[in-house]
Amino acid sequence: MIKEFKLGDQPLTISIVSQIIHENTSIVLSNGAKKKIEDCRKYLDSKIETSLEPIYGINTGFGSLCNHKIPKEDVGKLQRNLVLSHACGTGEEVPFKIVKIMMLLKIQSLSYGHSGIQLETVDRLIDMFNNNIMPVVYQQGSLGASGDLAPLAHMSLPLIWEGEVNVGEVSKKGFYKKHKSSKIFKEMNWEAIDLQSKEGLALLNGTQFMGAYGVWSLIKVQKLSYMADMIGAISLEAFNGRTECFDQLIHLVRSHKGQMSTAKNILDFLDGSEIQKLKKEYVQDPYSFRCIPQVHGATKDVIGHVKNIFTTEINSVTDNPIIFVKEDKIISGGNFHGQSLAMAMDYLAIAVAELGSISERRTYQLISGKRGLPSFLVAEPGINSGMMIPQYTAASIVSQNKQLCTPASVDSIVSSNGQEDHVSMGANAATKLFKVLENTEKILAIEMLNAAQALAFRDVKSSDFIENILDIYRSEIPYLDTDRVLYRDIEGSISFLVNLSIDPELLD
């Protein structure tokens, strides 16, 4: 367990972010990071005093107003107005844990000393982070270019005693209470930050909303991928399926990393199974069983690709303009543009949706009255509908996932009077991905419900690993002998998967 993580000493990784968030780890700036921030601020103050040229966003307006020169005495007011005017988010609130990741990524980006922000401002963000005081941020409003302007404005409002905050802990689900930020800051004896030149831009320009959703999704999807393999193995046993399709020889001659990893997982899960020793009447299994390595494995490969992109992003400077003290340059560019993230998240959404798609097909096979299993996995089909309708539910969710997988990154709407004429829509890609992940977890939970029910009809035992998992599962979701209200079973199955502890080393 990490008790305190020092920003500036080492790069962030997805696993480090996961530890910091879930273990409620405090963060601090390294001495080197503090010096870089202070040196950059001093340089900027000096530059403003001596420069006769307009510097975008520092002594000019923003977006299409970039040619409007701002008097020196108004540069602080300009930054405050920027935060106020850009807090135009709407829709549902961003989940507490994602806001916390968002704040961590913003602090990390500012720690490089290229943003011209005051150390005092960064320290206040760290105070909020360490005390689990999270700004209320809304899901809709960002175009994913010029940064995640609206969400990051909401994140920044509390610094100037505006907006609202949720106070709680990630580890205590639902234990959050909303307050006016001014009330909480007074209780903490924290003064409002007097924003100086460039600070509003440093806070609002950046990809941290998209980045936070992407990091959270990568944390979650690695577990989902592992559980998809595990549940697929249980379904294979229940269906009395064959295992030669998982033999490493056939995967070595194709050699996709994810495919080989999935096949190995399945064989490990089934090691010692008595069911696999039975004589098989069927020469082949349907694709939803036989092609688990190829389908699940493709998703694993996408996860690896997207993980590389986000690992680069969360260790980057993404605001604008960017200040280079040693080179004596202030450069206005486009590091805030989220195209790489948008495309990666669209790709990941497709990959995750496929885990749900093939899962629902296995559920369908299990309830179809094949391989010696009763129709709808109930002892007296007809008078009992058994597991008929959970498959409907899974099919409905699969269909919604397909709709959500329309890529956001191919869309663009011109904004700011044509100055910002190509945007990534990465924020929409992020929130769609979030929904696809939650949906897929539900689909896998429904497969687990059916697989556990189906395996109860087999007289021969599966592997020790699977039998142990099922013992725990059945203690929470009992066998279905006659019809009962099943939405509680589905909720229980979802909860089982959410709370299932898996060794992190198995997820990489």
Coordinates of C-alpha atoms in Angstrom, one line a residue:
M1 CA 0.0 0.0 0.0
I2 CA 1.3 3.5 -1.0
K3 CA 0.7 5.9 1.9
E4 CA 2.0 9.0 0.0
F5 CA 2.9 9.4 -3.6
K6 CA 5.3 12.1 -4.7
L7 CA 4.4 13.7 -8.0
G8 CA 7.5 14.6 -10.1
D9 CA 9.7 11.7 -9.0
Q10 CA 8.4 9.2 -11.4
P11 CA 5.8 8.9 -14.3
L12 CA 2.2 7.9 -13.5
T13 CA 1.0 4.5 -14.7
I14 CA -2.5 3.2 -14.9
S15 CA -1.8 0.8 -11.9
I16 CA -0.3 3.6 -9.8
V17 CA -3.4 5.8 -10.4
S18 CA -5.6 2.8 -9.4
Q19 CA -3.7 2.4 -6.2
I20 CA -3.8 6.1 -5.4
I21 CA -7.5 6.3 -5.9
H22 CA -8.6 3.1 -4.3
E23 CA -6.3 3.2 -1.3
N24 CA -7.1 6.8 -0.6
T25 CA -3.4 7.7 -1.0
S26 CA -2.2 11.3 -0.3
I27 CA -0.2 13.1 -2.9
V28 CA 2.6 15.7 -2.6
L29 CA 4.8 17.6 -5.0
S30 CA 8.5 16.7 -5.2
N31 CA 10.9 19.6 -4.5
G32 CA 11.9 19.5 -8.1
A33 CA 8.3 19.9 -9.3
K34 CA 7.8 22.8 -6.9
K35 CA 10.9 24.6 -8.2
K36 CA 9.8 24.1 -11.8
I37 CA 6.4 25.6 -11.1
E38 CA 7.9 28.6 -9.2
D39 CA 10.5 29.2 -11.9
C40 CA 7.9 29.1 -14.6
R41 CA 5.7 31.6 -12.7
K42 CA 8.6 34.0 -12.2
Y43 CA 9.5 33.8 -15.9
L44 CA 5.9 34.5 -16.9
D45 CA 5.6 37.5 -14.6
S46 CA 8.8 38.9 -16.0
K47 CA 7.7 38.3 -19.6
I48 CA 4.5 40.2 -19.1
E49 CA 6.3 43.1 -17.7
T50 CA 8.8 43.4 -20.5
S51 CA 7.0 42.1 -23.6
L52 CA 5.4 44.5 -26.0
E53 CA 3.9 41.7 -28.1
P54 CA 0.4 40.1 -27.4
I55 CA 0.7 36.7 -25.7
Y56 CA -2.4 34.5 -26.4
G57 CA -4.6 34.0 -23.4
I58 CA -2.3 35.9 -21.1
N59 CA -2.9 39.5 -22.3
T60 CA -5.4 38.7 -25.0
G61 CA -9.0 37.3 -25.2
F62 CA -9.7 33.6 -25.9
G63 CA -10.7 31.6 -28.9
S64 CA -11.9 33.9 -31.7
L65 CA -11.3 36.9 -29.3
C66 CA -7.6 36.2 -29.5
N67 CA -6.9 39.6 -31.1
H68 CA -8.5 41.6 -28.3
K69 CA -5.6 43.0 -26.2
I70 CA -6.2 43.0 -22.4
P71 CA -4.8 45.8 -20.2
K72 CA -2.2 44.7 -17.7
E73 CA -4.4 45.6 -14.8
D74 CA -7.1 43.3 -16.0
V75 CA -5.2 40.1 -16.7
G76 CA -6.2 38.5 -13.3
K77 CA -9.9 39.4 -13.9
L78 CA -9.6 37.9 -17.3
Q79 CA -8.6 34.5 -15.8
R80 CA -11.4 34.6 -13.2
N81 CA -14.0 35.5 -15.9
L82 CA -12.7 32.6 -18.0
V83 CA -13.4 30.1 -15.2
L84 CA -16.9 31.6 -14.5
S85 CA -18.0 31.9 -18.1
H86 CA -16.8 28.4 -19.1
A87 CA -18.6 26.5 -16.4
C88 CA -21.5 25.5 -18.6
G89 CA -21.7 21.8 -18.0
T90 CA -25.0 20.0 -17.9
G91 CA -26.3 16.4 -17.6
E92 CA -25.5 13.9 -15.0
E93 CA -22.7 14.4 -12.5
V94 CA -19.4 12.8 -13.2
P95 CA -18.8 10.0 -10.6
F96 CA -16.8 11.0 -7.6
K97 CA -13.9 8.6 -8.4
I98 CA -13.5 9.9 -11.9
V99 CA -13.4 13.5 -10.7
K100 CA -10.7 12.4 -8.3
I101 CA -8.7 10.9 -11.2
M102 CA -9.4 14.1 -13.2
M103 CA -7.9 16.2 -10.4
L104 CA -4.9 13.9 -10.0
L105 CA -4.1 14.2 -13.8
K106 CA -4.5 18.0 -13.8
I107 CA -2.1 18.3 -10.9
Q108 CA 0.4 15.9 -12.7
S109 CA 0.2 18.0 -15.9
L110 CA 0.8 21.2 -13.9
S111 CA 3.7 19.7 -12.0
Y112 CA 6.0 19.9 -15.1
G113 CA 6.4 23.6 -14.8
H114 CA 5.3 24.6 -18.3
S115 CA 1.9 26.2 -17.4
G116 CA 2.8 29.4 -15.5
I117 CA 0.5 28.5 -12.6
Q118 CA 1.1 29.7 -9.1
L119 CA 2.4 27.0 -6.7
E120 CA -0.4 28.2 -4.3
T121 CA -3.0 27.1 -6.8
V122 CA -1.5 23.7 -7.3
D123 CA -1.2 23.3 -3.5
R124 CA -4.9 24.0 -3.1
L125 CA -5.8 21.4 -5.7
I126 CA -3.7 18.9 -3.7
D127 CA -5.4 20.0 -0.5
M128 CA -8.8 19.2 -2.0
F129 CA -7.5 15.9 -3.4
N130 CA -6.1 14.7 -0.1
N131 CA -9.2 15.7 1.9
N132 CA -11.6 14.1 -0.6
I133 CA -13.2 17.4 -1.4
M134 CA -14.2 16.8 -5.1
P135 CA -15.8 19.5 -7.3
V136 CA -19.2 18.8 -8.8
V137 CA -18.6 18.3 -12.5
Y138 CA -21.1 17.5 -15.2
Q139 CA -20.8 15.0 -18.0
Q140 CA -21.9 17.1 -20.9
G141 CA -20.3 20.3 -22.3
S142 CA -16.8 19.4 -23.7
L143 CA -16.0 19.2 -27.3
G144 CA -12.7 17.5 -26.5
A145 CA -10.6 20.3 -28.1
S146 CA -9.3 23.6 -26.6
G147 CA -9.3 21.1 -23.7
D148 CA -12.2 19.8 -21.7
L149 CA -13.2 23.4 -21.1
A150 CA -16.6 23.1 -19.4
P151 CA -15.7 20.2 -17.1
L152 CA -12.4 21.6 -16.1
A153 CA -14.1 25.0 -15.4
H154 CA -16.4 23.2 -13.0
M155 CA -13.4 21.5 -11.4
S156 CA -11.8 24.9 -11.0
L157 CA -14.8 26.8 -9.6
P158 CA -14.1 25.9 -5.9
L159 CA -10.7 27.5 -6.1
I160 CA -12.4 30.9 -6.4
W161 CA -15.2 30.0 -3.9
E162 CA -17.8 29.2 -6.6
G163 CA -19.6 26.1 -7.5
E164 CA -20.2 23.0 -5.3
V165 CA -18.2 20.1 -4.0
N166 CA -18.9 16.5 -2.9
V167 CA -17.2 15.5 0.3
G168 CA -16.5 11.8 0.9
E169 CA -14.3 8.8 0.0
V170 CA -14.0 6.6 -3.0
S171 CA -13.9 3.5 -0.8
K172 CA -17.3 4.3 0.8
K173 CA -19.7 3.8 -2.1
G174 CA -22.4 6.5 -2.1
F175 CA -20.9 8.3 1.0
Y176 CA -20.7 11.7 -0.6
K177 CA -22.5 14.9 0.5
K178 CA -22.9 18.0 -1.7
H179 CA -22.0 21.4 -0.3
K180 CA -21.4 24.9 -1.5
S181 CA -17.6 25.1 -2.0
S182 CA -17.4 28.5 -0.1
K183 CA -18.9 26.8 3.0
I184 CA -16.4 23.9 2.9
F185 CA -13.4 26.2 2.2
K186 CA -14.4 28.4 5.2
E187 CA -14.5 25.3 7.4
M188 CA -11.1 24.3 6.2
N189 CA -9.7 27.9 6.7
W190 CA -8.8 28.0 3.0
E191 CA -8.7 31.4 1.3
A192 CA -10.0 31.8 -2.2
I193 CA -7.3 31.8 -4.9
D194 CA -6.6 35.1 -6.5
L195 CA -6.0 33.9 -10.1
Q196 CA -3.1 35.5 -11.9
S197 CA -2.3 35.7 -15.6
K198 CA -2.5 32.5 -17.5
E199 CA -3.9 30.5 -14.6
G200 CA -7.4 30.1 -15.8
L201 CA -6.1 28.8 -19.1
A202 CA -3.7 26.4 -17.3
L203 CA -6.6 25.0 -15.4
L204 CA -9.2 24.8 -18.2
N205 CA -7.0 23.8 -21.2
G206 CA -6.2 20.1 -21.0
T207 CA -7.5 16.6 -21.6
Q208 CA -8.0 15.6 -18.0
F209 CA -11.8 14.9 -18.3
M210 CA -11.2 12.6 -21.2
G211 CA -8.1 11.3 -19.5
A212 CA -9.9 10.5 -16.3
Y213 CA -12.6 8.5 -18.0
G214 CA -10.1 6.7 -20.1
V215 CA -7.9 5.7 -17.1
W216 CA -11.0 4.6 -15.1
S217 CA -12.1 2.5 -18.1
L218 CA -8.7 0.9 -18.4
I219 CA -8.7 0.0 -14.7
K220 CA -12.1 -1.5 -15.0
V221 CA -11.7 -3.2 -18.4
Q222 CA -8.7 -5.3 -17.3
K223 CA -10.8 -6.9 -14.7
L224 CA -13.7 -7.3 -17.1
S225 CA -11.4 -9.0 -19.6
Y226 CA -10.2 -11.5 -17.0
M227 CA -13.7 -12.2 -15.8
A228 CA -15.0 -12.7 -19.3
D229 CA -12.4 -15.5 -19.7
M230 CA -13.4 -17.0 -16.3
I231 CA -17.2 -16.9 -17.0
G232 CA -16.6 -18.2 -20.5
A233 CA -14.8 -21.2 -19.0
I234 CA -17.7 -21.9 -16.6
S235 CA -20.1 -21.7 -19.5
L236 CA -18.0 -24.1 -21.6
E237 CA -18.1 -26.6 -18.7
A238 CA -21.9 -26.2 -18.3
F239 CA -22.3 -26.7 -22.1
N240 CA -20.0 -29.8 -22.0
G241 CA -17.8 -28.1 -24.5
R242 CA -14.4 -29.2 -25.9
T243 CA -10.9 -27.9 -25.0
E244 CA -8.7 -28.7 -28.0
C245 CA -9.5 -25.3 -29.4
F246 CA -7.5 -23.8 -26.5
D247 CA -4.4 -25.9 -27.2
Q248 CA -1.4 -23.5 -27.3
L249 CA -0.1 -25.1 -30.6
I250 CA -2.9 -23.5 -32.7
H251 CA -2.4 -20.1 -31.0
L252 CA 1.3 -20.1 -31.5
V253 CA 0.9 -20.4 -35.2
R254 CA -1.1 -17.2 -35.2
S255 CA 0.7 -15.7 -32.2
H256 CA -1.5 -12.7 -31.3
K257 CA -0.6 -12.0 -27.7
G258 CA -4.2 -11.6 -26.4
Q259 CA -5.3 -14.7 -28.1
M260 CA -2.6 -16.8 -26.6
S261 CA -3.2 -15.3 -23.1
T262 CA -6.9 -16.0 -23.3
A263 CA -6.4 -19.6 -24.3
K264 CA -3.9 -20.1 -21.5
N265 CA -6.4 -18.6 -19.0
I266 CA -9.2 -21.0 -20.1
L267 CA -6.9 -24.0 -19.8
D268 CA -5.8 -22.8 -16.3
F269 CA -9.3 -22.4 -15.2
L270 CA -10.3 -25.9 -16.4
D271 CA -7.2 -27.7 -15.0
G272 CA -8.3 -30.9 -13.3
S273 CA -11.9 -30.8 -14.5
E274 CA -13.7 -34.1 -14.4
I275 CA -16.1 -32.8 -17.1
Q276 CA -13.3 -32.5 -19.6
K277 CA -12.5 -36.2 -19.1
L278 CA -15.9 -37.2 -20.3
K279 CA -16.3 -38.6 -23.9
K280 CA -17.7 -35.8 -26.1
E281 CA -20.5 -36.5 -28.5
Y282 CA -20.0 -33.3 -30.5
V283 CA -17.1 -32.8 -32.9
Q284 CA -17.2 -29.0 -32.6
D285 CA -18.7 -26.3 -30.4
P286 CA -20.4 -23.1 -31.6
Y287 CA -18.1 -20.1 -32.2
S288 CA -19.2 -18.4 -29.0
F289 CA -17.2 -21.1 -27.2
R290 CA -14.7 -22.3 -29.8
C291 CA -13.5 -18.7 -30.7
I292 CA -13.2 -17.4 -27.2
P293 CA -9.4 -16.9 -27.6
Q294 CA -9.8 -15.1 -30.9
V295 CA -12.6 -12.7 -29.7
H296 CA -11.5 -12.1 -26.1
G297 CA -7.9 -12.0 -27.2
A298 CA -8.6 -9.3 -29.7
T299 CA -10.1 -7.2 -26.9
K300 CA -7.0 -7.8 -24.8
D301 CA -4.8 -6.5 -27.7
V302 CA -6.9 -3.3 -27.9
I303 CA -6.6 -2.8 -24.2
G304 CA -2.8 -2.9 -24.5
H305 CA -2.9 -0.4 -27.4
V306 CA -5.1 2.0 -25.6
K307 CA -3.2 1.6 -22.3
N308 CA 0.0 2.8 -24.1
I309 CA -1.8 5.9 -25.5
F310 CA -3.2 6.9 -22.1
T311 CA 0.0 6.2 -20.3
T312 CA 1.7 8.8 -22.6
E313 CA -1.2 11.2 -22.2
I314 CA -1.3 11.3 -18.4
N315 CA 2.4 12.1 -18.3
S316 CA 2.0 15.0 -20.7
V317 CA 1.5 18.8 -20.7
T318 CA -1.8 19.5 -22.5
D319 CA -2.7 23.1 -21.8
N320 CA -2.0 26.1 -24.0
P321 CA 0.1 28.2 -24.5
I322 CA 3.0 26.2 -23.2
I323 CA 5.9 28.0 -21.5
F324 CA 9.5 27.0 -22.0
V325 CA 11.7 28.8 -19.5
K326 CA 15.1 27.7 -20.7
E327 CA 14.3 28.3 -24.3
D328 CA 12.7 31.7 -23.5
K329 CA 9.6 30.8 -25.5
I330 CA 5.8 30.8 -25.0
I331 CA 4.3 28.8 -27.7
S332 CA 0.6 28.6 -28.6
G333 CA -0.3 25.2 -30.1
G334 CA -2.8 22.4 -29.8
N335 CA -1.7 19.9 -27.2
F336 CA -5.2 20.1 -25.7
H337 CA -6.8 18.4 -28.8
G338 CA -8.2 15.1 -27.8
Q339 CA -8.2 13.2 -31.1
S340 CA -5.8 10.5 -30.0
L341 CA -7.8 9.9 -26.9
A342 CA -11.1 10.0 -28.7
M343 CA -10.1 7.5 -31.3
A344 CA -8.6 5.2 -28.6
M345 CA -11.7 5.3 -26.5
D346 CA -14.0 4.6 -29.5
Y347 CA -11.7 1.6 -30.3
L348 CA -11.9 0.4 -26.7
A349 CA -15.7 0.7 -26.6
I350 CA -15.9 -1.5 -29.7
A351 CA -13.5 -4.0 -28.1
V352 CA -15.5 -4.1 -24.8
A353 CA -18.8 -4.4 -26.5
E354 CA -17.6 -7.5 -28.3
L355 CA -17.0 -9.2 -24.8
G356 CA -20.7 -8.5 -24.2
S357 CA -21.8 -9.6 -27.6
I358 CA -20.1 -13.1 -27.5
S359 CA -21.2 -13.5 -23.8
E360 CA -24.9 -13.1 -24.7
R361 CA -24.5 -15.7 -27.4
R362 CA -23.1 -18.2 -24.8
T363 CA -26.1 -17.4 -22.6
Y364 CA -28.4 -18.1 -25.6
Q365 CA -26.7 -21.5 -26.2
L366 CA -27.1 -22.5 -22.5
I367 CA -30.8 -21.9 -22.4
S368 CA -31.6 -23.5 -25.7
G369 CA -32.2 -27.1 -24.4
K370 CA -29.0 -28.5 -26.0
R371 CA -26.2 -30.8 -24.7
G372 CA -28.5 -32.5 -22.1
L373 CA -29.6 -29.2 -20.5
P374 CA -33.3 -28.4 -20.0
S375 CA -34.9 -25.6 -21.9
F376 CA -34.3 -22.3 -20.1
L377 CA -32.3 -24.2 -17.4
V378 CA -35.2 -25.0 -15.2
A379 CA -36.4 -28.5 -14.1
E380 CA -40.0 -28.0 -15.2
P381 CA -40.0 -25.8 -18.3
G382 CA -43.4 -24.8 -19.4
I383 CA -44.9 -24.1 -16.0
N384 CA -41.6 -22.3 -15.3
S385 CA -40.0 -19.8 -17.6
G386 CA -36.7 -20.2 -15.8
M387 CA -33.9 -18.3 -17.4
M388 CA -35.8 -17.2 -20.5
I389 CA -36.0 -13.5 -19.8
P390 CA -32.5 -12.8 -18.5
Q391 CA -31.4 -13.6 -22.0
Y392 CA -33.8 -11.0 -23.3
T393 CA -32.3 -8.5 -20.9
A394 CA -28.8 -9.3 -22.1
A395 CA -29.8 -9.0 -25.7
S396 CA -31.3 -5.6 -25.1
I397 CA -28.1 -4.4 -23.4
V398 CA -26.0 -5.8 -26.3
S399 CA -28.1 -3.9 -28.7
Q400 CA -27.6 -0.7 -26.8
N401 CA -23.9 -1.3 -26.8
K402 CA -23.9 -1.6 -30.6
Q403 CA -25.7 1.8 -30.8
L404 CA -23.2 3.4 -28.4
C405 CA -20.2 2.1 -30.5
T406 CA -20.9 4.6 -33.2
P407 CA -17.6 6.5 -33.1
A408 CA -17.6 10.0 -31.6
S409 CA -14.2 10.8 -33.0
V410 CA -15.4 11.0 -36.6
D411 CA -17.7 13.9 -35.7
S412 CA -16.8 17.6 -35.5
I413 CA -18.8 20.7 -35.0
V414 CA -17.3 24.1 -35.6
S415 CA -17.2 26.4 -32.6
S416 CA -15.8 29.8 -31.4
N417 CA -16.7 31.7 -34.7
G418 CA -14.7 29.2 -36.7
Q419 CA -11.4 29.6 -34.8
E420 CA -11.9 26.1 -33.3
D421 CA -13.0 24.5 -36.5
H422 CA -12.1 20.9 -35.8
V423 CA -12.8 19.2 -32.5
S424 CA -12.4 15.6 -31.3
M425 CA -15.6 15.0 -29.4
G426 CA -13.4 12.9 -27.1
A427 CA -15.6 13.8 -24.1
N428 CA -18.6 12.1 -25.8
A429 CA -16.3 9.1 -26.6
A430 CA -15.4 9.0 -22.9
T431 CA -18.9 9.0 -21.5
K432 CA -20.1 6.4 -24.1
L433 CA -17.2 4.2 -23.2
F434 CA -18.2 4.5 -19.5
K435 CA -21.7 3.3 -20.4
V436 CA -20.5 0.4 -22.6
L437 CA -18.3 -0.9 -19.7
E438 CA -21.2 -0.8 -17.2
N439 CA -23.4 -2.5 -19.8
T440 CA -20.9 -5.3 -20.5
E441 CA -20.5 -6.0 -16.8
K442 CA -24.2 -6.6 -16.6
I443 CA -24.2 -8.9 -19.6
L444 CA -21.3 -10.9 -18.1
A445 CA -23.2 -11.1 -14.8
I446 CA -26.2 -12.5 -16.6
E447 CA -24.0 -15.1 -18.3
M448 CA -22.6 -16.0 -14.9
L449 CA -26.1 -16.5 -13.5
N450 CA -27.0 -18.9 -16.4
A451 CA -23.6 -20.7 -16.3
A452 CA -23.9 -21.4 -12.6
Q453 CA -27.5 -22.6 -13.0
A454 CA -26.6 -24.8 -16.0
L455 CA -23.6 -26.4 -14.3
A456 CA -25.8 -27.5 -11.4
F457 CA -27.4 -30.0 -13.9
R458 CA -24.1 -31.8 -14.4
D459 CA -23.4 -34.8 -12.2
V460 CA -19.6 -34.5 -12.7
K461 CA -17.4 -31.9 -11.0
S462 CA -15.5 -29.2 -12.8
S463 CA -12.1 -28.0 -11.8
D464 CA -11.3 -27.0 -8.2
F465 CA -10.9 -23.4 -9.3
I466 CA -14.4 -23.3 -10.9
E467 CA -16.0 -25.3 -8.1
N468 CA -14.6 -22.8 -5.5
I469 CA -15.9 -19.8 -7.4
L470 CA -19.3 -21.4 -7.7
D471 CA -19.5 -22.3 -4.0
I472 CA -19.0 -18.6 -3.2
Y473 CA -21.4 -17.5 -6.0
R474 CA -24.2 -19.9 -5.0
S475 CA -24.0 -18.8 -1.4
E476 CA -25.1 -15.4 -2.7
I477 CA -27.3 -16.4 -5.6
P478 CA -29.0 -19.7 -5.0
Y479 CA -30.0 -22.3 -7.5
L480 CA -33.3 -21.7 -9.3
D481 CA -35.7 -24.6 -8.7
T482 CA -39.0 -22.8 -9.6
D483 CA -39.7 -19.3 -11.0
R484 CA -39.0 -16.3 -8.7
V485 CA -38.3 -12.6 -9.1
L486 CA -35.0 -12.6 -11.0
Y487 CA -34.0 -9.0 -11.1
R488 CA -32.6 -9.5 -7.6
D489 CA -30.5 -12.4 -8.8
I490 CA -29.2 -10.3 -11.7
E491 CA -28.3 -7.5 -9.2
G492 CA -26.7 -10.0 -6.9
S493 CA -24.7 -11.4 -9.8
I494 CA -23.5 -7.9 -10.8
S495 CA -22.5 -7.2 -7.2
F496 CA -20.6 -10.5 -7.1
L497 CA -18.5 -9.5 -10.1
V498 CA -17.9 -6.0 -8.8
N499 CA -16.7 -7.3 -5.4
L500 CA -14.7 -10.3 -6.7
S501 CA -11.1 -9.8 -5.7
I502 CA -8.5 -10.6 -8.4
D503 CA -4.8 -10.6 -8.0
P504 CA -3.6 -7.4 -9.9
E505 CA -0.7 -9.4 -11.4
L506 CA -3.3 -11.5 -13.3
L507 CA -4.8 -8.4 -14.9
D508 CA -1.7 -7.1 -16.7

